Amino acid sequence: EEIVQTSSVWARALLGRPPPLCADTDEQRATIGVRPAGAFLFTPDRTELQLWGACDFPPEQIGMRIPADLGLPGLVARTGEPLVVTNTEEDPRFLQIIATGRAGSTVQAPVKVNGDCLGLVFAASMAKNVYWPEDLEALLVFADLTAAAIRASGDLSRFDPPRP
């Protein structure tokens, strides 16, 4: 959890966003805005993606799990390909996952170790037209940092696909 949370700080810095102040209350959300970020990593059986290092998510969604094929996170995790959606209203693949409001723009990058996709890192904004291809370039660096931290932990067993 700490690795991904620290990486969230790096991601915000790389994306040129304000310091990663996570809004914990409705008053803070109104003041600093909501720009959810974090990582969805596969559960050991690879049937779900679990939220780690979440910033700007309501408490009840911290650690939440979603089906591994749900929406844009599922697409990135399944294909191992990054994506940028500048306006989610124009993308039919978009499904609302975040309870704080509809994401208007998102950038997502796969986290790969030894060629295997372990999940993804992402940033979203409630506003449209916030994230662009140049933001993806920065997020790919963050995804590599996250992968390096996972690799350095020395325990990839939780990411091993189930054996028959």
Short mmCIF file of N, CA and C in Angstrom, two decimals:
data_model
loop_
_atom_site.label_atom_id
_atom_site.label_comp_id
_atom_site.label_asym_id
_atom_site.label_seq_id
_atom_site.Cartn_x
_atom_site.Cartn_y
_atom_site.Cartn_z
N GLU A 1 0.84 -1.19 0.00
CA GLU A 1 0.00 0.00 0.00
C GLU A 1 0.88 1.25 0.00
N GLU A 2 1.93 1.27 0.84
CA GLU A 2 2.79 2.45 0.92
C GLU A 2 3.51 2.68 -0.40
N ILE A 3 3.92 1.60 -1.06
CA ILE A 3 4.62 1.73 -2.34
C ILE A 3 3.72 2.44 -3.35
N VAL A 4 2.48 2.00 -3.44
CA VAL A 4 1.57 2.59 -4.42
C VAL A 4 1.21 4.01 -4.02
N GLN A 5 1.03 4.27 -2.72
CA GLN A 5 0.70 5.63 -2.27
C GLN A 5 1.85 6.57 -2.59
N THR A 6 3.09 6.14 -2.33
CA THR A 6 4.26 6.96 -2.66
C THR A 6 4.32 7.20 -4.16
N SER A 7 4.04 6.17 -4.92
CA SER A 7 4.04 6.31 -6.37
C SER A 7 2.97 7.29 -6.82
N SER A 8 1.87 7.38 -6.07
CA SER A 8 0.82 8.34 -6.40
C SER A 8 1.36 9.77 -6.31
N VAL A 9 2.23 10.01 -5.33
CA VAL A 9 2.88 11.33 -5.21
C VAL A 9 3.72 11.58 -6.46
N TRP A 10 4.50 10.56 -6.89
CA TRP A 10 5.33 10.72 -8.08
C TRP A 10 4.46 11.00 -9.30
N ALA A 11 3.37 10.27 -9.41
CA ALA A 11 2.50 10.44 -10.58
C ALA A 11 1.96 11.85 -10.66
N ARG A 12 1.49 12.37 -9.54
CA ARG A 12 0.95 13.73 -9.56
C ARG A 12 2.04 14.73 -9.95
N ALA A 13 3.26 14.52 -9.44
CA ALA A 13 4.36 15.42 -9.80
C ALA A 13 4.68 15.31 -11.28
N LEU A 14 4.74 14.07 -11.80
CA LEU A 14 5.03 13.87 -13.21
C LEU A 14 3.97 14.48 -14.11
N LEU A 15 2.72 14.43 -13.66
CA LEU A 15 1.63 14.97 -14.47
C LEU A 15 1.47 16.47 -14.30
N GLY A 16 2.36 17.09 -13.50
CA GLY A 16 2.31 18.53 -13.33
C GLY A 16 1.07 19.00 -12.59
N ARG A 17 0.52 18.15 -11.75
CA ARG A 17 -0.68 18.51 -11.00
C ARG A 17 -0.28 19.08 -9.65
N PRO A 18 -1.21 19.71 -8.97
CA PRO A 18 -0.91 20.22 -7.63
C PRO A 18 -0.48 19.06 -6.73
N PRO A 19 0.13 19.38 -5.58
CA PRO A 19 0.51 18.32 -4.66
C PRO A 19 -0.66 17.39 -4.41
N PRO A 20 -0.37 16.12 -4.18
CA PRO A 20 -1.43 15.11 -4.08
C PRO A 20 -2.22 15.21 -2.79
N LEU A 21 -2.94 16.28 -2.65
CA LEU A 21 -3.82 16.42 -1.49
C LEU A 21 -5.04 15.57 -1.72
N CYS A 22 -5.21 14.58 -0.91
CA CYS A 22 -6.40 13.75 -1.02
C CYS A 22 -7.52 14.42 -0.25
N ALA A 23 -8.63 14.57 -0.89
CA ALA A 23 -9.79 15.19 -0.25
C ALA A 23 -10.49 14.15 0.60
N ASP A 24 -10.49 14.36 1.92
CA ASP A 24 -11.09 13.39 2.83
C ASP A 24 -12.51 13.76 3.25
N THR A 25 -12.89 15.00 3.06
CA THR A 25 -14.23 15.44 3.47
C THR A 25 -14.90 16.15 2.30
N ASP A 26 -16.22 16.29 2.39
CA ASP A 26 -16.94 17.02 1.34
C ASP A 26 -16.43 18.45 1.23
N GLU A 27 -16.11 19.07 2.36
CA GLU A 27 -15.61 20.45 2.35
C GLU A 27 -14.27 20.52 1.60
N GLN A 28 -13.38 19.57 1.87
CA GLN A 28 -12.10 19.55 1.16
C GLN A 28 -12.29 19.30 -0.32
N ARG A 29 -13.21 18.41 -0.67
CA ARG A 29 -13.47 18.14 -2.08
C ARG A 29 -13.93 19.40 -2.80
N ALA A 30 -14.77 20.19 -2.12
CA ALA A 30 -15.27 21.43 -2.72
C ALA A 30 -14.14 22.44 -2.88
N THR A 31 -13.16 22.41 -1.97
CA THR A 31 -12.07 23.37 -1.99
C THR A 31 -10.98 23.00 -2.99
N ILE A 32 -10.49 21.76 -2.92
CA ILE A 32 -9.34 21.39 -3.76
C ILE A 32 -9.74 20.57 -4.98
N GLY A 33 -11.01 20.22 -5.09
CA GLY A 33 -11.45 19.44 -6.24
C GLY A 33 -11.19 17.96 -6.03
N VAL A 34 -11.65 17.18 -6.96
CA VAL A 34 -11.50 15.73 -6.88
C VAL A 34 -10.79 15.26 -8.13
N ARG A 35 -9.63 14.67 -7.94
CA ARG A 35 -8.88 14.06 -9.03
C ARG A 35 -8.41 12.69 -8.56
N PRO A 36 -9.28 11.71 -8.62
CA PRO A 36 -8.92 10.38 -8.13
C PRO A 36 -7.70 9.82 -8.85
N ALA A 37 -6.87 9.13 -8.09
CA ALA A 37 -5.69 8.48 -8.64
C ALA A 37 -5.38 7.25 -7.79
N GLY A 38 -4.64 6.34 -8.34
CA GLY A 38 -4.25 5.14 -7.60
C GLY A 38 -3.87 4.03 -8.55
N ALA A 39 -4.04 2.82 -8.07
CA ALA A 39 -3.72 1.64 -8.87
C ALA A 39 -4.79 0.58 -8.65
N PHE A 40 -5.13 -0.10 -9.72
CA PHE A 40 -5.95 -1.31 -9.64
C PHE A 40 -5.01 -2.46 -9.95
N LEU A 41 -4.81 -3.36 -8.98
CA LEU A 41 -3.93 -4.51 -9.18
C LEU A 41 -4.75 -5.79 -9.11
N PHE A 42 -4.36 -6.77 -9.92
CA PHE A 42 -5.05 -8.05 -9.94
C PHE A 42 -5.04 -8.70 -8.56
N THR A 43 -6.15 -9.34 -8.21
CA THR A 43 -6.18 -10.21 -7.04
C THR A 43 -5.43 -11.49 -7.41
N PRO A 44 -5.04 -12.30 -6.42
CA PRO A 44 -4.26 -13.50 -6.75
C PRO A 44 -4.90 -14.42 -7.79
N ASP A 45 -6.22 -14.52 -7.81
CA ASP A 45 -6.86 -15.40 -8.80
C ASP A 45 -7.12 -14.70 -10.14
N ARG A 46 -6.73 -13.42 -10.22
CA ARG A 46 -6.83 -12.60 -11.43
C ARG A 46 -8.27 -12.42 -11.95
N THR A 47 -9.24 -12.63 -11.09
CA THR A 47 -10.64 -12.42 -11.50
C THR A 47 -11.13 -11.02 -11.17
N GLU A 48 -10.38 -10.32 -10.30
CA GLU A 48 -10.78 -8.98 -9.89
C GLU A 48 -9.57 -8.06 -9.88
N LEU A 49 -9.86 -6.76 -9.92
CA LEU A 49 -8.85 -5.73 -9.73
C LEU A 49 -9.17 -5.05 -8.41
N GLN A 50 -8.14 -4.87 -7.56
CA GLN A 50 -8.35 -4.23 -6.26
C GLN A 50 -7.68 -2.87 -6.25
N LEU A 51 -8.38 -1.89 -5.67
CA LEU A 51 -7.88 -0.51 -5.60
C LEU A 51 -6.84 -0.39 -4.50
N TRP A 52 -5.66 0.12 -4.85
CA TRP A 52 -4.56 0.35 -3.92
C TRP A 52 -4.12 1.80 -4.02
N GLY A 53 -3.57 2.35 -2.94
CA GLY A 53 -3.00 3.69 -2.96
C GLY A 53 -3.96 4.74 -3.44
N ALA A 54 -5.22 4.61 -3.07
CA ALA A 54 -6.27 5.49 -3.59
C ALA A 54 -6.18 6.89 -3.01
N CYS A 55 -6.32 7.86 -3.87
CA CYS A 55 -6.38 9.26 -3.48
C CYS A 55 -7.68 9.83 -4.05
N ASP A 56 -8.39 10.57 -3.23
CA ASP A 56 -9.66 11.20 -3.62
C ASP A 56 -10.78 10.19 -3.89
N PHE A 57 -10.76 9.09 -3.18
CA PHE A 57 -11.86 8.13 -3.20
C PHE A 57 -12.56 8.21 -1.86
N PRO A 58 -13.87 8.01 -1.83
CA PRO A 58 -14.56 7.98 -0.54
C PRO A 58 -14.09 6.76 0.27
N PRO A 59 -14.12 6.86 1.60
CA PRO A 59 -13.61 5.77 2.44
C PRO A 59 -14.19 4.40 2.11
N GLU A 60 -15.46 4.35 1.75
CA GLU A 60 -16.08 3.05 1.48
C GLU A 60 -15.56 2.39 0.21
N GLN A 61 -14.83 3.14 -0.63
CA GLN A 61 -14.29 2.54 -1.85
C GLN A 61 -12.82 2.17 -1.73
N ILE A 62 -12.16 2.55 -0.64
CA ILE A 62 -10.76 2.19 -0.45
C ILE A 62 -10.66 0.67 -0.37
N GLY A 63 -9.80 0.09 -1.18
CA GLY A 63 -9.63 -1.36 -1.20
C GLY A 63 -10.70 -2.10 -1.98
N MET A 64 -11.60 -1.34 -2.62
CA MET A 64 -12.69 -1.99 -3.36
C MET A 64 -12.16 -2.90 -4.45
N ARG A 65 -12.98 -3.84 -4.84
CA ARG A 65 -12.65 -4.75 -5.93
C ARG A 65 -13.70 -4.62 -7.03
N ILE A 66 -13.21 -4.72 -8.26
CA ILE A 66 -14.11 -4.71 -9.42
C ILE A 66 -13.78 -5.92 -10.28
N PRO A 67 -14.73 -6.40 -11.08
CA PRO A 67 -14.41 -7.50 -11.99
C PRO A 67 -13.23 -7.11 -12.89
N ALA A 68 -12.36 -8.05 -13.16
CA ALA A 68 -11.14 -7.77 -13.93
C ALA A 68 -11.41 -7.30 -15.35
N ASP A 69 -12.63 -7.46 -15.83
CA ASP A 69 -12.94 -7.03 -17.19
C ASP A 69 -13.87 -5.82 -17.22
N LEU A 70 -14.03 -5.12 -16.09
CA LEU A 70 -14.98 -4.01 -16.02
C LEU A 70 -14.41 -2.70 -16.56
N GLY A 71 -15.10 -2.10 -17.49
CA GLY A 71 -14.80 -0.76 -17.97
C GLY A 71 -13.40 -0.56 -18.50
N LEU A 72 -12.95 0.69 -18.43
CA LEU A 72 -11.63 1.03 -18.95
C LEU A 72 -10.50 0.39 -18.14
N PRO A 73 -10.59 0.32 -16.79
CA PRO A 73 -9.52 -0.38 -16.07
C PRO A 73 -9.39 -1.84 -16.52
N GLY A 74 -10.51 -2.50 -16.74
CA GLY A 74 -10.48 -3.88 -17.21
C GLY A 74 -9.85 -4.00 -18.58
N LEU A 75 -10.13 -3.03 -19.44
CA LEU A 75 -9.55 -3.02 -20.79
C LEU A 75 -8.03 -2.90 -20.72
N VAL A 76 -7.54 -1.95 -19.92
CA VAL A 76 -6.10 -1.75 -19.80
C VAL A 76 -5.43 -2.98 -19.18
N ALA A 77 -6.03 -3.53 -18.13
CA ALA A 77 -5.46 -4.71 -17.47
C ALA A 77 -5.46 -5.92 -18.40
N ARG A 78 -6.51 -6.06 -19.17
CA ARG A 78 -6.66 -7.22 -20.06
C ARG A 78 -5.70 -7.13 -21.26
N THR A 79 -5.59 -5.95 -21.85
CA THR A 79 -4.78 -5.80 -23.07
C THR A 79 -3.33 -5.43 -22.78
N GLY A 80 -3.08 -4.84 -21.61
CA GLY A 80 -1.74 -4.36 -21.31
C GLY A 80 -1.37 -3.12 -22.09
N GLU A 81 -2.38 -2.45 -22.65
CA GLU A 81 -2.15 -1.24 -23.45
C GLU A 81 -2.65 -0.01 -22.69
N PRO A 82 -1.87 1.09 -22.69
CA PRO A 82 -2.30 2.31 -22.01
C PRO A 82 -3.41 3.01 -22.79
N LEU A 83 -4.08 3.94 -22.12
CA LEU A 83 -5.08 4.73 -22.84
C LEU A 83 -5.27 6.09 -22.20
N VAL A 84 -5.74 7.00 -23.02
CA VAL A 84 -6.14 8.34 -22.59
C VAL A 84 -7.54 8.56 -23.12
N VAL A 85 -8.44 9.00 -22.27
CA VAL A 85 -9.78 9.39 -22.70
C VAL A 85 -9.96 10.84 -22.25
N THR A 86 -9.93 11.75 -23.21
CA THR A 86 -10.04 13.17 -22.86
C THR A 86 -11.46 13.57 -22.49
N ASN A 87 -12.44 12.87 -23.03
CA ASN A 87 -13.84 13.17 -22.72
C ASN A 87 -14.60 11.85 -22.63
N THR A 88 -14.90 11.43 -21.41
CA THR A 88 -15.55 10.12 -21.21
C THR A 88 -16.96 10.07 -21.79
N GLU A 89 -17.60 11.22 -21.95
CA GLU A 89 -18.95 11.22 -22.53
C GLU A 89 -18.94 10.77 -23.99
N GLU A 90 -17.78 10.88 -24.63
CA GLU A 90 -17.67 10.50 -26.04
C GLU A 90 -17.09 9.11 -26.23
N ASP A 91 -16.84 8.38 -25.13
CA ASP A 91 -16.25 7.05 -25.23
C ASP A 91 -17.24 6.01 -24.72
N PRO A 92 -17.80 5.19 -25.62
CA PRO A 92 -18.82 4.22 -25.21
C PRO A 92 -18.28 3.11 -24.30
N ARG A 93 -16.97 2.97 -24.20
CA ARG A 93 -16.38 1.94 -23.33
C ARG A 93 -16.39 2.35 -21.86
N PHE A 94 -16.62 3.64 -21.60
CA PHE A 94 -16.54 4.16 -20.23
C PHE A 94 -17.71 3.69 -19.38
N LEU A 95 -17.40 3.21 -18.18
CA LEU A 95 -18.39 2.88 -17.16
C LEU A 95 -18.01 3.62 -15.89
N GLN A 96 -18.97 4.21 -15.22
CA GLN A 96 -18.69 4.93 -13.98
C GLN A 96 -18.35 3.95 -12.88
N ILE A 97 -17.20 4.15 -12.23
CA ILE A 97 -16.76 3.29 -11.13
C ILE A 97 -16.61 4.11 -9.85
N ILE A 98 -16.12 5.33 -9.97
CA ILE A 98 -15.84 6.19 -8.83
C ILE A 98 -17.13 6.76 -8.26
N ALA A 99 -17.33 6.64 -6.95
CA ALA A 99 -18.56 7.11 -6.32
C ALA A 99 -18.59 8.62 -6.09
N THR A 100 -17.44 9.30 -6.22
CA THR A 100 -17.40 10.73 -5.93
C THR A 100 -17.99 11.58 -7.05
N GLY A 101 -18.24 11.00 -8.19
CA GLY A 101 -18.79 11.75 -9.31
C GLY A 101 -18.31 11.15 -10.62
N ARG A 102 -18.90 11.59 -11.70
CA ARG A 102 -18.53 11.06 -13.01
C ARG A 102 -17.18 11.60 -13.45
N ALA A 103 -16.29 10.70 -13.80
CA ALA A 103 -15.01 11.12 -14.34
C ALA A 103 -15.24 11.68 -15.74
N GLY A 104 -14.65 12.83 -16.02
CA GLY A 104 -14.79 13.44 -17.33
C GLY A 104 -13.61 13.16 -18.23
N SER A 105 -12.46 12.83 -17.61
CA SER A 105 -11.23 12.59 -18.35
C SER A 105 -10.38 11.62 -17.54
N THR A 106 -9.68 10.72 -18.21
CA THR A 106 -8.85 9.75 -17.49
C THR A 106 -7.63 9.36 -18.31
N VAL A 107 -6.58 8.98 -17.61
CA VAL A 107 -5.36 8.45 -18.22
C VAL A 107 -5.01 7.20 -17.42
N GLN A 108 -4.67 6.11 -18.12
CA GLN A 108 -4.41 4.83 -17.45
C GLN A 108 -3.25 4.13 -18.13
N ALA A 109 -2.39 3.51 -17.32
CA ALA A 109 -1.21 2.82 -17.86
C ALA A 109 -1.02 1.48 -17.16
N PRO A 110 -0.69 0.43 -17.93
CA PRO A 110 -0.49 -0.89 -17.32
C PRO A 110 0.78 -0.94 -16.48
N VAL A 111 0.73 -1.74 -15.43
CA VAL A 111 1.90 -2.03 -14.60
C VAL A 111 2.36 -3.43 -15.01
N LYS A 112 3.56 -3.50 -15.59
CA LYS A 112 4.06 -4.78 -16.10
C LYS A 112 5.36 -5.16 -15.40
N VAL A 113 5.44 -6.42 -15.02
CA VAL A 113 6.66 -6.99 -14.44
C VAL A 113 6.99 -8.24 -15.24
N ASN A 114 8.20 -8.28 -15.76
CA ASN A 114 8.64 -9.42 -16.58
C ASN A 114 7.67 -9.71 -17.72
N GLY A 115 7.10 -8.66 -18.29
CA GLY A 115 6.18 -8.80 -19.42
C GLY A 115 4.75 -9.12 -19.06
N ASP A 116 4.48 -9.41 -17.78
CA ASP A 116 3.12 -9.72 -17.34
C ASP A 116 2.45 -8.47 -16.79
N CYS A 117 1.22 -8.24 -17.18
CA CYS A 117 0.46 -7.10 -16.67
C CYS A 117 -0.11 -7.48 -15.30
N LEU A 118 0.24 -6.69 -14.27
CA LEU A 118 -0.23 -6.94 -12.91
C LEU A 118 -1.42 -6.06 -12.54
N GLY A 119 -1.74 -5.13 -13.42
CA GLY A 119 -2.83 -4.18 -13.16
C GLY A 119 -2.52 -2.87 -13.86
N LEU A 120 -2.93 -1.77 -13.26
CA LEU A 120 -2.73 -0.47 -13.89
C LEU A 120 -2.69 0.64 -12.86
N VAL A 121 -2.11 1.75 -13.26
CA VAL A 121 -2.16 2.99 -12.50
C VAL A 121 -3.02 3.96 -13.29
N PHE A 122 -3.64 4.89 -12.60
CA PHE A 122 -4.55 5.79 -13.30
C PHE A 122 -4.66 7.12 -12.57
N ALA A 123 -5.11 8.10 -13.32
CA ALA A 123 -5.54 9.38 -12.76
C ALA A 123 -6.81 9.75 -13.51
N ALA A 124 -7.70 10.41 -12.82
CA ALA A 124 -8.96 10.84 -13.43
C ALA A 124 -9.28 12.25 -12.96
N SER A 125 -10.13 12.91 -13.69
CA SER A 125 -10.60 14.24 -13.32
C SER A 125 -12.09 14.30 -13.57
N MET A 126 -12.79 15.01 -12.74
CA MET A 126 -14.22 15.18 -12.96
C MET A 126 -14.47 16.09 -14.17
N ALA A 127 -13.49 16.91 -14.51
CA ALA A 127 -13.61 17.81 -15.66
C ALA A 127 -13.21 17.07 -16.94
N LYS A 128 -13.80 17.47 -18.04
CA LYS A 128 -13.45 16.91 -19.35
C LYS A 128 -12.20 17.61 -19.88
N ASN A 129 -11.56 16.95 -20.82
CA ASN A 129 -10.42 17.53 -21.55
C ASN A 129 -9.28 17.95 -20.63
N VAL A 130 -9.02 17.16 -19.60
CA VAL A 130 -7.92 17.44 -18.68
C VAL A 130 -6.68 16.64 -19.07
N TYR A 131 -6.86 15.37 -19.42
CA TYR A 131 -5.73 14.51 -19.74
C TYR A 131 -5.58 14.33 -21.24
N TRP A 132 -4.31 14.39 -21.69
CA TRP A 132 -3.97 14.33 -23.10
C TRP A 132 -2.81 13.36 -23.29
N PRO A 133 -2.44 13.02 -24.54
CA PRO A 133 -1.35 12.05 -24.77
C PRO A 133 -0.05 12.37 -24.03
N GLU A 134 0.30 13.63 -23.89
CA GLU A 134 1.54 13.95 -23.17
C GLU A 134 1.45 13.56 -21.69
N ASP A 135 0.24 13.55 -21.13
CA ASP A 135 0.06 13.09 -19.75
C ASP A 135 0.32 11.59 -19.66
N LEU A 136 -0.05 10.86 -20.69
CA LEU A 136 0.18 9.42 -20.72
C LEU A 136 1.67 9.12 -20.68
N GLU A 137 2.47 9.91 -21.38
CA GLU A 137 3.92 9.70 -21.37
C GLU A 137 4.45 9.75 -19.94
N ALA A 138 3.97 10.71 -19.16
CA ALA A 138 4.40 10.83 -17.77
C ALA A 138 3.88 9.67 -16.94
N LEU A 139 2.64 9.27 -17.16
CA LEU A 139 2.05 8.19 -16.37
C LEU A 139 2.75 6.85 -16.65
N LEU A 140 3.24 6.66 -17.87
CA LEU A 140 3.99 5.44 -18.18
C LEU A 140 5.25 5.35 -17.33
N VAL A 141 5.88 6.48 -17.05
CA VAL A 141 7.05 6.49 -16.16
C VAL A 141 6.61 6.05 -14.77
N PHE A 142 5.49 6.56 -14.30
CA PHE A 142 4.94 6.19 -13.00
C PHE A 142 4.62 4.69 -12.96
N ALA A 143 4.05 4.16 -14.02
CA ALA A 143 3.74 2.72 -14.08
C ALA A 143 5.03 1.91 -13.96
N ASP A 144 6.09 2.37 -14.62
CA ASP A 144 7.38 1.68 -14.52
C ASP A 144 7.94 1.75 -13.10
N LEU A 145 7.77 2.90 -12.43
CA LEU A 145 8.23 3.03 -11.04
C LEU A 145 7.45 2.09 -10.13
N THR A 146 6.16 1.99 -10.37
CA THR A 146 5.33 1.08 -9.57
C THR A 146 5.77 -0.36 -9.79
N ALA A 147 6.01 -0.73 -11.05
CA ALA A 147 6.48 -2.09 -11.36
C ALA A 147 7.83 -2.36 -10.70
N ALA A 148 8.73 -1.37 -10.73
CA ALA A 148 10.04 -1.55 -10.10
C ALA A 148 9.90 -1.75 -8.60
N ALA A 149 9.00 -1.01 -7.97
CA ALA A 149 8.78 -1.15 -6.53
C ALA A 149 8.22 -2.54 -6.20
N ILE A 150 7.29 -3.01 -7.02
CA ILE A 150 6.73 -4.35 -6.81
C ILE A 150 7.81 -5.41 -6.99
N ARG A 151 8.61 -5.26 -8.05
CA ARG A 151 9.69 -6.21 -8.32
C ARG A 151 10.70 -6.19 -7.16
N ALA A 152 11.03 -5.00 -6.66
CA ALA A 152 12.00 -4.87 -5.57
C ALA A 152 11.48 -5.47 -4.27
N SER A 153 10.17 -5.57 -4.12
CA SER A 153 9.61 -6.17 -2.90
C SER A 153 9.98 -7.64 -2.79
N GLY A 154 10.32 -8.25 -3.93
CA GLY A 154 10.77 -9.63 -3.94
C GLY A 154 9.68 -10.67 -3.85
N ASP A 155 8.43 -10.26 -3.72
CA ASP A 155 7.34 -11.25 -3.59
C ASP A 155 6.31 -11.00 -4.67
N LEU A 156 6.48 -11.70 -5.78
CA LEU A 156 5.51 -11.59 -6.87
C LEU A 156 4.47 -12.70 -6.79
N SER A 157 4.53 -13.52 -5.75
CA SER A 157 3.64 -14.68 -5.68
C SER A 157 2.16 -14.29 -5.68
N ARG A 158 1.83 -13.15 -5.10
CA ARG A 158 0.41 -12.77 -5.07
C ARG A 158 -0.11 -12.45 -6.47
N PHE A 159 0.81 -12.25 -7.42
CA PHE A 159 0.40 -11.93 -8.79
C PHE A 159 0.49 -13.13 -9.73
N ASP A 160 0.98 -14.25 -9.22
CA ASP A 160 1.08 -15.44 -10.08
C ASP A 160 -0.31 -15.92 -10.47
N PRO A 161 -0.50 -16.24 -11.75
CA PRO A 161 -1.80 -16.79 -12.15
C PRO A 161 -2.05 -18.11 -11.43
N PRO A 162 -3.31 -18.42 -11.15
CA PRO A 162 -3.60 -19.70 -10.48
C PRO A 162 -3.15 -20.87 -11.34
N ARG A 163 -2.69 -21.90 -10.70
CA ARG A 163 -2.25 -23.12 -11.39
C ARG A 163 -3.36 -24.17 -11.33
N PRO A 164 -3.54 -24.93 -12.42
CA PRO A 164 -4.59 -25.97 -12.40
C PRO A 164 -4.25 -27.09 -11.43
#
